[in-house]
mmCIF file of C-alpha atoms in Angstrom:
data_model
loop_
_atom_site.group_PDB
_atom_site.id
_atom_site.type_symbol
_atom_site.label_atom_id
_atom_site.label_comp_id
_atom_site.label_asym_id
_atom_site.label_seq_id
_atom_site.Cartn_x
_atom_site.Cartn_y
_atom_site.Cartn_z
ATOM 1 C CA UNK A 265 111.221 65.956 127.862
ATOM 2 C CA UNK A 266 111.748 69.605 129.083
ATOM 3 C CA UNK A 267 112.810 72.052 125.819
ATOM 4 C CA UNK A 268 116.258 73.288 126.297
ATOM 5 C CA UNK A 269 117.279 76.585 125.197
ATOM 6 C CA UNK A 270 116.928 78.622 123.006
ATOM 7 C CA UNK A 271 113.603 77.221 122.765
ATOM 8 C CA UNK A 272 110.950 78.166 124.726
ATOM 9 C CA UNK A 273 107.159 77.208 124.880
ATOM 10 C CA UNK A 274 104.961 80.064 125.798
ATOM 11 C CA UNK A 275 101.714 79.073 124.295
ATOM 12 C CA UNK A 276 100.030 76.491 122.021
ATOM 13 C CA UNK A 277 96.759 76.670 120.286
ATOM 14 C CA UNK A 278 94.739 74.861 117.699
ATOM 15 C CA UNK A 279 93.201 76.192 114.480
ATOM 16 C CA UNK A 280 90.622 74.518 111.978
ATOM 17 C CA UNK A 281 90.843 75.772 108.060
ATOM 18 C CA UNK A 282 87.359 74.177 107.247
ATOM 19 C CA UNK A 283 85.428 76.618 109.493
ATOM 20 C CA UNK A 284 82.387 77.835 108.312
ATOM 21 C CA UNK A 285 81.490 81.967 108.232
ATOM 22 C CA UNK A 286 83.007 84.121 110.711
ATOM 23 C CA UNK A 287 84.114 81.124 112.934
ATOM 24 C CA UNK A 288 87.817 80.384 113.254
ATOM 25 C CA UNK A 289 87.341 77.492 115.259
ATOM 26 C CA UNK A 290 84.463 75.098 115.021
ATOM 27 C CA UNK A 291 83.442 73.391 118.137
ATOM 28 C CA UNK A 292 85.386 70.176 117.884
ATOM 29 C CA UNK A 293 88.551 67.678 119.259
ATOM 30 C CA UNK A 294 91.790 66.704 118.761
ATOM 31 C CA UNK A 295 93.599 63.557 119.847
ATOM 32 C CA UNK A 296 97.408 64.079 120.053
ATOM 33 C CA UNK A 297 99.537 60.805 120.098
ATOM 34 C CA UNK A 298 102.765 63.123 120.913
ATOM 35 C CA UNK A 299 104.304 66.761 120.062
ATOM 36 C CA UNK A 300 108.105 66.502 118.777
ATOM 37 C CA UNK A 301 110.196 69.257 118.007
ATOM 38 C CA UNK A 302 112.599 68.864 115.211
ATOM 39 C CA UNK A 303 115.765 70.383 114.741
ATOM 40 C CA UNK A 304 117.779 71.351 112.034
ATOM 41 C CA UNK A 305 120.081 68.284 112.333
ATOM 42 C CA UNK A 306 116.893 65.949 112.472
ATOM 43 C CA UNK A 307 116.948 65.218 115.928
ATOM 44 C CA UNK A 308 113.650 64.909 117.856
ATOM 45 C CA UNK A 309 112.797 66.027 121.193
ATOM 46 C CA UNK A 310 109.191 65.036 122.561
ATOM 47 C CA UNK A 311 107.375 67.956 124.582
ATOM 48 C CA UNK A 312 103.934 66.412 124.836
ATOM 49 C CA UNK A 313 104.541 66.362 128.753
ATOM 50 C CA UNK A 314 105.599 69.782 128.824
ATOM 51 C CA UNK A 315 102.375 71.091 127.638
ATOM 52 C CA UNK A 316 99.733 69.241 129.233
ATOM 53 C CA UNK A 317 101.225 68.872 132.616
ATOM 54 C CA UNK A 318 102.893 71.995 133.346
ATOM 55 C CA UNK A 319 100.513 74.353 131.013
ATOM 56 C CA UNK A 320 97.322 75.843 131.937
ATOM 57 C CA UNK A 321 94.127 75.642 129.484
ATOM 58 C CA UNK A 322 92.741 78.639 129.115
ATOM 59 C CA UNK A 323 89.309 79.721 127.161
ATOM 60 C CA UNK A 324 86.995 76.853 127.075
ATOM 61 C CA UNK A 325 89.944 74.159 126.125
ATOM 62 C CA UNK A 326 90.266 70.968 128.059
ATOM 63 C CA UNK A 327 92.654 68.158 127.739
ATOM 64 C CA UNK A 328 92.052 64.620 129.158
ATOM 65 C CA UNK A 329 95.271 62.315 129.366
ATOM 66 C CA UNK A 330 94.954 58.579 129.293
ATOM 67 C CA UNK A 331 92.244 58.288 126.470
ATOM 68 C CA UNK A 332 92.694 54.843 124.741
ATOM 69 C CA UNK A 333 94.401 54.927 121.422
ATOM 70 C CA UNK A 334 91.595 53.113 119.643
ATOM 71 C CA UNK A 335 89.045 55.936 120.343
ATOM 72 C CA UNK A 336 89.699 57.822 117.262
ATOM 73 C CA UNK A 337 89.407 54.981 115.002
ATOM 74 C CA UNK A 338 86.350 53.343 116.956
ATOM 75 C CA UNK A 339 84.439 56.917 116.711
ATOM 76 C CA UNK A 340 85.743 57.328 112.826
ATOM 77 C CA UNK A 341 83.883 53.799 112.266
ATOM 78 C CA UNK A 342 81.100 54.063 114.504
ATOM 79 C CA UNK A 343 79.088 55.300 111.533
ATOM 80 C CA UNK A 344 80.644 53.597 108.361
ATOM 81 C CA UNK A 345 81.401 56.711 106.080
ATOM 82 C CA UNK A 346 80.669 56.344 102.392
ATOM 83 C CA UNK A 347 83.251 54.413 100.216
ATOM 84 C CA UNK A 348 85.024 53.195 103.732
ATOM 85 C CA UNK A 349 85.352 49.332 104.774
ATOM 86 C CA UNK A 350 85.623 48.906 108.541
ATOM 87 C CA UNK A 351 88.893 46.841 108.808
ATOM 88 C CA UNK A 352 88.930 43.673 110.784
ATOM 89 C CA UNK A 353 91.216 44.788 113.107
ATOM 90 C CA UNK A 354 91.062 48.455 113.991
ATOM 91 C CA UNK A 355 94.738 48.832 115.219
ATOM 92 C CA UNK A 356 95.779 48.373 111.486
ATOM 93 C CA UNK A 357 93.880 51.800 110.803
ATOM 94 C CA UNK A 358 95.822 54.702 110.269
ATOM 95 C CA UNK A 359 93.783 56.304 113.143
ATOM 96 C CA UNK A 360 94.904 53.867 115.572
ATOM 97 C CA UNK A 361 97.767 54.277 118.129
ATOM 98 C CA UNK A 362 98.937 52.237 120.412
ATOM 99 C CA UNK A 363 98.942 52.848 124.179
ATOM 100 C CA UNK A 364 96.868 55.881 125.268
ATOM 101 C CA UNK A 365 96.623 59.479 123.680
ATOM 102 C CA UNK A 366 95.590 63.095 124.536
ATOM 103 C CA UNK A 367 92.173 64.135 123.997
ATOM 104 C CA UNK A 368 91.824 67.834 123.181
ATOM 105 C CA UNK A 369 88.535 69.341 123.134
ATOM 106 C CA UNK A 370 87.550 73.363 122.044
ATOM 107 C CA UNK A 371 84.675 75.497 121.667
ATOM 108 C CA UNK A 372 83.594 77.438 118.860
ATOM 109 C CA UNK A 373 85.315 80.716 118.430
ATOM 110 C CA UNK A 374 84.961 83.472 115.912
ATOM 111 C CA UNK A 375 87.815 85.808 115.183
ATOM 112 C CA UNK A 376 86.627 88.624 117.180
ATOM 113 C CA UNK A 377 86.918 86.303 120.493
ATOM 114 C CA UNK A 378 89.916 84.900 122.267
ATOM 115 C CA UNK A 379 92.015 81.950 121.238
ATOM 116 C CA UNK A 380 91.474 78.828 123.199
ATOM 117 C CA UNK A 381 94.964 77.975 124.094
ATOM 118 C CA UNK A 382 97.232 76.206 126.643
ATOM 119 C CA UNK A 383 99.550 78.597 128.413
ATOM 120 C CA UNK A 384 102.505 78.479 130.418
ATOM 121 C CA UNK A 385 101.987 80.639 133.553
ATOM 122 C CA UNK A 386 105.022 83.154 134.135
ATOM 123 C CA UNK A 387 106.840 83.532 137.510
ATOM 124 C CA UNK A 388 106.692 86.709 138.831
ATOM 125 C CA UNK A 389 109.332 88.845 137.827
ATOM 126 C CA UNK A 390 112.382 90.284 139.783
ATOM 127 C CA UNK A 391 112.440 93.866 139.582
ATOM 128 C CA UNK A 392 115.130 96.344 140.134
ATOM 129 C CA UNK A 393 113.690 99.839 141.257
ATOM 130 C CA UNK A 394 114.909 103.036 141.099
ATOM 131 C CA UNK A 395 115.137 104.535 144.465
ATOM 132 C CA UNK A 396 113.053 107.354 143.926
ATOM 133 C CA UNK A 397 110.328 105.430 141.967
ATOM 134 C CA UNK A 398 110.363 103.183 145.190
ATOM 135 C CA UNK A 399 109.972 105.734 147.783
ATOM 136 C CA UNK A 400 107.142 107.222 145.689
ATOM 137 C CA UNK A 401 105.202 103.916 145.573
ATOM 138 C CA UNK A 402 106.303 103.310 149.177
ATOM 139 C CA UNK A 403 107.991 99.939 148.116
ATOM 140 C CA UNK A 404 110.626 98.055 149.894
ATOM 141 C CA UNK A 405 112.883 94.944 149.242
ATOM 142 C CA UNK A 406 111.252 91.775 149.368
ATOM 143 C CA UNK A 407 107.665 93.450 148.539
ATOM 144 C CA UNK A 408 105.104 92.535 145.717
ATOM 145 C CA UNK A 409 102.997 94.337 143.631
ATOM 146 C CA UNK A 410 101.491 95.157 140.185
ATOM 147 C CA UNK A 411 103.816 96.990 137.746
ATOM 148 C CA UNK A 412 102.468 98.551 134.682
ATOM 149 C CA UNK A 413 104.236 97.621 131.654
ATOM 150 C CA UNK A 414 103.336 97.689 128.140
ATOM 151 C CA UNK A 415 99.768 98.811 129.185
ATOM 152 C CA UNK A 416 99.356 95.591 131.510
ATOM 153 C CA UNK A 417 99.450 94.994 135.154
ATOM 154 C CA UNK A 418 102.449 92.618 135.363
ATOM 155 C CA UNK A 419 103.208 91.034 139.507
ATOM 156 C CA UNK A 420 106.655 91.414 140.516
ATOM 157 C CA UNK A 421 108.951 91.658 143.621
ATOM 158 C CA UNK A 422 111.526 94.307 144.175
ATOM 159 C CA UNK A 423 114.913 92.748 144.849
ATOM 160 C CA UNK A 424 117.355 95.612 144.832
ATOM 161 C CA UNK A 425 117.557 99.337 144.491
ATOM 162 C CA UNK A 426 119.820 101.566 142.175
ATOM 163 C CA UNK A 427 120.306 105.233 142.500
ATOM 164 C CA UNK A 428 120.347 106.223 138.562
ATOM 165 C CA UNK A 429 119.375 104.492 135.701
ATOM 166 C CA UNK A 430 120.594 106.322 132.449
ATOM 167 C CA UNK A 431 118.953 106.152 129.238
ATOM 168 C CA UNK A 432 119.861 107.195 125.647
ATOM 169 C CA UNK A 433 117.487 110.211 125.754
ATOM 170 C CA UNK A 434 116.829 110.533 129.532
ATOM 171 C CA UNK A 435 119.397 111.264 132.198
ATOM 172 C CA UNK A 436 117.198 112.477 134.668
ATOM 173 C CA UNK A 437 116.277 110.745 138.170
ATOM 174 C CA UNK A 438 112.867 109.390 136.578
ATOM 175 C CA UNK A 439 111.462 106.020 137.816
ATOM 176 C CA UNK A 440 113.123 103.303 135.758
ATOM 177 C CA UNK A 441 112.308 99.220 136.173
ATOM 178 C CA UNK A 442 115.278 96.934 134.833
ATOM 179 C CA UNK A 443 113.352 93.622 134.111
ATOM 180 C CA UNK A 444 114.107 89.878 132.266
ATOM 181 C CA UNK A 445 113.061 90.206 128.857
ATOM 182 C CA UNK A 446 112.164 86.658 128.637
ATOM 183 C CA UNK A 447 109.903 86.976 131.533
ATOM 184 C CA UNK A 448 108.013 90.102 130.260
ATOM 185 C CA UNK A 449 107.895 88.828 126.960
ATOM 186 C CA UNK A 450 106.217 85.751 128.614
ATOM 187 C CA UNK A 451 103.689 88.066 130.364
ATOM 188 C CA UNK A 452 102.897 90.490 127.395
ATOM 189 C CA UNK A 453 102.696 88.084 124.606
ATOM 190 C CA UNK A 454 101.802 84.608 126.004
ATOM 191 C CA UNK A 455 97.972 85.071 124.677
ATOM 192 C CA UNK A 456 98.103 83.865 120.913
ATOM 193 C CA UNK A 457 95.805 85.604 118.287
ATOM 194 C CA UNK A 458 94.570 84.066 115.244
ATOM 195 C CA UNK A 459 97.204 83.085 112.753
ATOM 196 C CA UNK A 460 96.660 83.514 108.859
ATOM 197 C CA UNK A 461 94.857 80.817 107.168
ATOM 198 C CA UNK A 462 97.939 79.124 105.919
ATOM 199 C CA UNK A 463 99.805 75.681 105.847
ATOM 200 C CA UNK A 464 100.799 74.712 109.814
ATOM 201 C CA UNK A 465 102.640 71.773 108.817
ATOM 202 C CA UNK A 466 106.173 71.592 107.772
ATOM 203 C CA UNK A 467 106.798 72.363 104.064
ATOM 204 C CA UNK A 468 108.679 69.929 102.074
ATOM 205 C CA UNK A 469 109.164 72.512 99.201
ATOM 206 C CA UNK A 470 109.031 76.498 99.752
ATOM 207 C CA UNK A 471 105.858 78.257 99.014
ATOM 208 C CA UNK A 472 107.891 81.355 97.350
ATOM 209 C CA UNK A 473 111.103 81.624 95.965
ATOM 210 C CA UNK A 474 112.509 84.960 95.011
ATOM 211 C CA UNK A 475 115.595 84.958 92.964
ATOM 212 C CA UNK A 476 117.836 88.136 91.991
ATOM 213 C CA UNK A 477 119.690 87.113 88.765
ATOM 214 C CA UNK A 478 121.018 88.931 85.603
ATOM 215 C CA UNK A 479 120.008 85.475 83.355
ATOM 216 C CA UNK A 480 116.364 85.029 84.063
ATOM 217 C CA UNK A 481 115.851 81.918 81.875
ATOM 218 C CA UNK A 482 118.806 80.207 82.994
ATOM 219 C CA UNK A 483 117.820 81.092 86.732
ATOM 220 C CA UNK A 484 114.155 79.772 86.118
ATOM 221 C CA UNK A 485 115.198 76.786 84.440
ATOM 222 C CA UNK A 486 117.771 75.410 87.258
ATOM 223 C CA UNK A 487 115.002 76.371 89.969
ATOM 224 C CA UNK A 488 112.210 74.610 88.395
ATOM 225 C CA UNK A 489 114.726 71.661 88.130
ATOM 226 C CA UNK A 490 115.171 71.194 91.398
ATOM 227 C CA UNK A 491 111.402 70.938 92.613
ATOM 228 C CA UNK A 492 109.433 67.771 92.695
ATOM 229 C CA UNK A 493 106.445 69.468 91.166
ATOM 230 C CA UNK A 494 105.636 72.307 88.559
ATOM 231 C CA UNK A 495 105.292 75.675 90.124
ATOM 232 C CA UNK A 496 101.888 77.141 90.077
ATOM 233 C CA UNK A 497 103.231 80.367 88.794
ATOM 234 C CA UNK A 498 106.584 81.839 87.432
ATOM 235 C CA UNK A 499 106.506 85.549 87.319
ATOM 236 C CA UNK A 500 109.818 87.529 85.943
ATOM 237 C CA UNK A 501 110.465 91.103 85.934
ATOM 238 C CA UNK A 502 110.945 91.189 82.241
ATOM 239 C CA UNK A 503 107.746 89.130 81.463
ATOM 240 C CA UNK A 504 105.864 91.449 83.466
ATOM 241 C CA UNK A 505 107.336 94.520 81.887
ATOM 242 C CA UNK A 506 106.772 93.292 78.336
ATOM 243 C CA UNK A 507 103.206 92.256 79.157
ATOM 244 C CA UNK A 508 102.537 95.782 80.726
ATOM 245 C CA UNK A 509 104.179 97.675 77.326
ATOM 246 C CA UNK A 510 101.824 95.564 75.461
ATOM 247 C CA UNK A 511 98.771 97.356 77.060
ATOM 248 C CA UNK A 512 98.444 100.375 75.118
ATOM 249 C CA UNK A 513 95.720 101.552 77.960
ATOM 250 C CA UNK A 514 98.087 101.323 80.734
ATOM 251 C CA UNK A 515 101.065 102.769 78.541
ATOM 252 C CA UNK A 516 98.942 105.769 77.673
ATOM 253 C CA UNK A 517 97.832 106.584 81.044
ATOM 254 C CA UNK A 518 101.528 106.228 82.392
ATOM 255 C CA UNK A 519 102.492 108.703 79.584
ATOM 256 C CA UNK A 520 99.811 110.970 80.683
ATOM 257 C CA UNK A 521 100.968 110.738 84.159
ATOM 258 C CA UNK A 522 104.625 111.516 83.436
ATOM 259 C CA UNK A 523 103.816 114.415 81.119
ATOM 260 C CA UNK A 524 101.189 115.782 83.451
ATOM 261 C CA UNK A 525 103.992 115.454 86.312
ATOM 262 C CA UNK A 526 106.856 117.250 84.161
ATOM 263 C CA UNK A 527 104.100 120.237 83.044
ATOM 264 C CA UNK A 528 102.847 120.581 86.548
ATOM 265 C CA UNK A 529 106.790 120.938 87.973
ATOM 266 C CA UNK A 530 107.241 123.378 85.103
ATOM 267 C CA UNK A 531 104.039 125.683 85.874
ATOM 268 C CA UNK A 532 104.418 125.310 89.350
ATOM 269 C CA UNK A 533 107.846 126.798 89.283
ATOM 270 C CA UNK A 534 106.734 129.585 87.014
ATOM 271 C CA UNK A 535 103.839 130.323 89.336
ATOM 272 C CA UNK A 536 106.086 130.742 92.550
ATOM 273 C CA UNK A 537 108.487 132.747 90.595
ATOM 274 C CA UNK A 538 105.848 135.133 89.049
ATOM 275 C CA UNK A 539 103.927 135.303 92.358
ATOM 276 C CA UNK A 540 107.324 136.200 94.358
ATOM 277 C CA UNK A 541 107.958 138.905 91.640
ATOM 278 C CA UNK A 542 104.667 140.289 91.990
ATOM 279 C CA UNK A 543 104.366 140.209 95.408
ATOM 280 C CA UNK A 544 107.474 142.329 95.523
ATOM 281 C CA UNK A 545 106.003 144.922 92.909
ATOM 282 C CA UNK A 546 102.678 144.844 94.783
ATOM 283 C CA UNK A 547 104.007 145.279 98.156
ATOM 284 C CA UNK A 548 106.943 147.695 97.693
ATOM 285 C CA UNK A 549 104.962 150.625 98.794
ATOM 286 C CA UNK A 550 103.611 148.891 101.984
ATOM 287 C CA UNK A 551 107.080 147.622 102.735
ATOM 288 C CA UNK A 552 108.532 151.671 102.680
ATOM 289 C CA UNK A 553 105.717 152.433 104.393
ATOM 290 C CA UNK A 554 106.862 149.857 107.288
ATOM 291 C CA UNK A 555 110.417 151.392 106.792
ATOM 292 C CA UNK A 556 109.092 154.855 107.485
ATOM 293 C CA UNK A 557 107.493 153.500 110.601
ATOM 294 C CA UNK A 558 110.610 152.375 112.195
ATOM 295 C CA UNK A 559 111.229 149.003 111.188
ATOM 296 C CA UNK A 560 114.629 147.946 109.961
ATOM 297 C CA UNK A 561 115.897 146.365 106.802
ATOM 298 C CA UNK A 562 116.139 142.992 108.744
ATOM 299 C CA UNK A 563 112.525 143.399 110.261
ATOM 300 C CA UNK A 564 111.119 144.032 106.870
ATOM 301 C CA UNK A 565 112.979 141.265 105.032
ATOM 302 C CA UNK A 566 111.935 138.639 107.841
ATOM 303 C CA UNK A 567 108.479 139.708 107.562
ATOM 304 C CA UNK A 568 108.238 139.567 104.032
ATOM 305 C CA UNK A 569 110.186 136.078 103.987
ATOM 306 C CA UNK A 570 107.798 134.624 106.758
ATOM 307 C CA UNK A 571 105.016 135.496 104.523
ATOM 308 C CA UNK A 572 106.174 133.994 101.424
ATOM 309 C CA UNK A 573 107.265 130.806 103.005
ATOM 310 C CA UNK A 574 104.005 130.606 104.574
ATOM 311 C CA UNK A 575 102.017 131.080 101.461
ATOM 312 C CA UNK A 576 104.612 128.576 99.571
ATOM 313 C CA UNK A 577 104.523 125.907 102.011
ATOM 314 C CA UNK A 578 100.843 125.926 102.151
ATOM 315 C CA UNK A 579 100.692 125.590 98.226
ATOM 316 C CA UNK A 580 103.315 122.860 98.664
ATOM 317 C CA UNK A 581 101.119 121.005 100.893
ATOM 318 C CA UNK A 582 98.066 121.331 98.781
ATOM 319 C CA UNK A 583 100.040 120.000 95.839
ATOM 320 C CA UNK A 584 101.711 116.923 97.329
ATOM 321 C CA UNK A 585 98.051 115.924 99.228
ATOM 322 C CA UNK A 586 96.442 116.172 95.424
ATOM 323 C CA UNK A 587 98.978 114.085 93.941
ATOM 324 C CA UNK A 588 98.658 111.337 96.008
ATOM 325 C CA UNK A 589 95.119 111.216 95.718
ATOM 326 C CA UNK A 590 95.300 111.567 91.869
ATOM 327 C CA UNK A 591 98.302 108.690 92.009
ATOM 328 C CA UNK A 592 95.283 106.436 94.327
ATOM 329 C CA UNK A 593 92.691 107.352 91.719
ATOM 330 C CA UNK A 594 94.949 106.172 88.680
ATOM 331 C CA UNK A 595 96.143 103.476 90.260
ATOM 332 C CA UNK A 596 92.956 100.816 89.595
ATOM 333 C CA UNK A 597 92.939 101.855 86.373
ATOM 334 C CA UNK A 598 96.742 100.938 85.800
ATOM 335 C CA UNK A 599 95.580 97.693 87.296
ATOM 336 C CA UNK A 600 93.114 96.780 84.938
ATOM 337 C CA UNK A 601 93.908 95.508 81.357
ATOM 338 C CA UNK A 602 91.822 95.637 78.399
ATOM 339 C CA UNK A 603 89.768 92.463 79.169
ATOM 340 C CA UNK A 604 89.252 94.150 82.638
ATOM 341 C CA UNK A 605 91.471 91.337 84.395
ATOM 342 C CA UNK A 606 93.556 92.206 87.245
ATOM 343 C CA UNK A 607 97.482 92.241 86.710
ATOM 344 C CA UNK A 608 99.462 89.943 89.195
ATOM 345 C CA UNK A 609 101.595 91.355 90.509
ATOM 346 C CA UNK A 610 99.788 94.280 90.942
ATOM 347 C CA UNK A 611 100.936 97.632 89.655
ATOM 348 C CA UNK A 612 103.091 99.806 91.543
ATOM 349 C CA UNK A 613 104.504 103.153 91.024
ATOM 350 C CA UNK A 614 108.156 104.026 92.351
ATOM 351 C CA UNK A 615 110.642 106.469 92.376
ATOM 352 C CA UNK A 616 114.030 106.277 92.715
ATOM 353 C CA UNK A 617 115.372 107.584 96.095
ATOM 354 C CA UNK A 618 118.243 109.396 94.455
ATOM 355 C CA UNK A 619 116.090 111.182 92.117
ATOM 356 C CA UNK A 620 113.685 111.968 94.320
ATOM 357 C CA UNK A 621 116.130 113.584 96.685
ATOM 358 C CA UNK A 622 117.285 115.484 93.722
ATOM 359 C CA UNK A 623 114.075 116.850 92.870
ATOM 360 C CA UNK A 624 113.479 118.137 96.482
ATOM 361 C CA UNK A 625 116.931 119.823 96.847
ATOM 362 C CA UNK A 626 116.650 121.667 93.348
ATOM 363 C CA UNK A 627 112.826 122.598 93.978
ATOM 364 C CA UNK A 628 113.606 123.579 97.299
ATOM 365 C CA UNK A 629 116.803 125.410 96.583
ATOM 366 C CA UNK A 630 115.026 127.282 93.811
ATOM 367 C CA UNK A 631 112.030 128.361 96.410
ATOM 368 C CA UNK A 632 114.798 129.441 98.976
ATOM 369 C CA UNK A 633 116.777 131.556 96.593
ATOM 370 C CA UNK A 634 113.549 133.223 94.961
ATOM 371 C CA UNK A 635 112.418 134.251 98.493
ATOM 372 C CA UNK A 636 115.939 135.454 99.709
ATOM 373 C CA UNK A 637 116.322 137.397 96.485
ATOM 374 C CA UNK A 638 112.996 138.990 96.566
ATOM 375 C CA UNK A 639 113.438 139.871 100.202
ATOM 376 C CA UNK A 640 116.861 141.115 99.328
ATOM 377 C CA UNK A 641 115.509 143.442 96.636
ATOM 378 C CA UNK A 642 112.716 144.840 99.077
ATOM 379 C CA UNK A 643 114.678 145.587 101.916
ATOM 380 C CA UNK A 644 117.779 147.476 100.463
ATOM 381 C CA UNK A 645 115.387 149.881 98.512
ATOM 382 C CA UNK A 646 115.474 153.702 99.593
ATOM 383 C CA UNK A 647 112.594 154.710 101.606
ATOM 384 C CA UNK A 648 112.279 157.657 99.419
ATOM 385 C CA UNK A 649 112.085 155.586 96.244
ATOM 386 C CA UNK A 650 109.584 153.330 97.533
ATOM 387 C CA UNK A 651 107.244 156.094 99.114
ATOM 388 C CA UNK A 652 106.993 157.808 95.369
ATOM 389 C CA UNK A 653 105.931 154.641 93.839
ATOM 390 C CA UNK A 654 101.981 154.765 93.130
ATOM 391 C CA UNK A 655 100.283 151.308 92.523
ATOM 392 C CA UNK A 656 98.643 151.071 89.110
#
């Protein structure tokens, strides 16, 4: 039967996990007995007819209805596989189905090629158009055309006009369209892309389970006791920290990074302060000449401030880029242990947002204060004092 809201089926496709090489889908076929939607309460809604009667096959996929339910068993046992025994009655085989099934066949496709699929062809959109946009395009109510939406041409019918469609960031009389989101989503996202190579069937247990707890051991025991099988891997933050702290190479590299970062910050602040002071002493006579030529104090101060901010900004940019590149270089070394085995989960370098914000505010304030102080020192000096100074 038809699927009820909020479920909306736009496309359906098949993938194989045993594909070879670059092929995402080897040529083959699938026999479908029925397609069923299972709700959270356990109720089932068959929707096979909705797929194969109303959806359009695309990219070389075909569907033959009314194929005998014995076809799969007959094909499987036509050449007896090794270790298999042909049952006396094929109807007892798990491959056998009563009645008829749907035989779906698909071609070989790679990841770079489109996905063979069944798609619901959406109806033309009803579009309410801005009068100005309609007049420019020469459209009237009831006329149909192609509308450019999301980089695609979507067919639609003009059903009405509006004088103005306000938006959050544009209140001008530019052309706007009001469309049905369900319809436009069917047009823009109706063609599927290859999914990840993972389990496509419904899982009885979660693949991953993340738990935030203060008592790691107790929480781990409770979770593991609820699982049918032993987990493949149990990772705790405490165990990873202990494992990391037991590796002298990684700990030494991290210590070097932090010591180097602290030393770099101190040297950077000292260098910036020294540069600003040296610039003041070296440029004092030049600033005095500017004052003598008619520049006011504000003009001299602005010239000096802009120069210092440009130089400091360029230095800060180079420092940030160099730091990021250094981090990318160091992470692979932190990732490897003494036995050259990768750490799982991988090492991540993180800085708390509050600490980073405090650092940015403090360093930025020091830079701004140093520039303002140096600029003030230059601008308030008398021209006679500045012109008497001789550079040594």
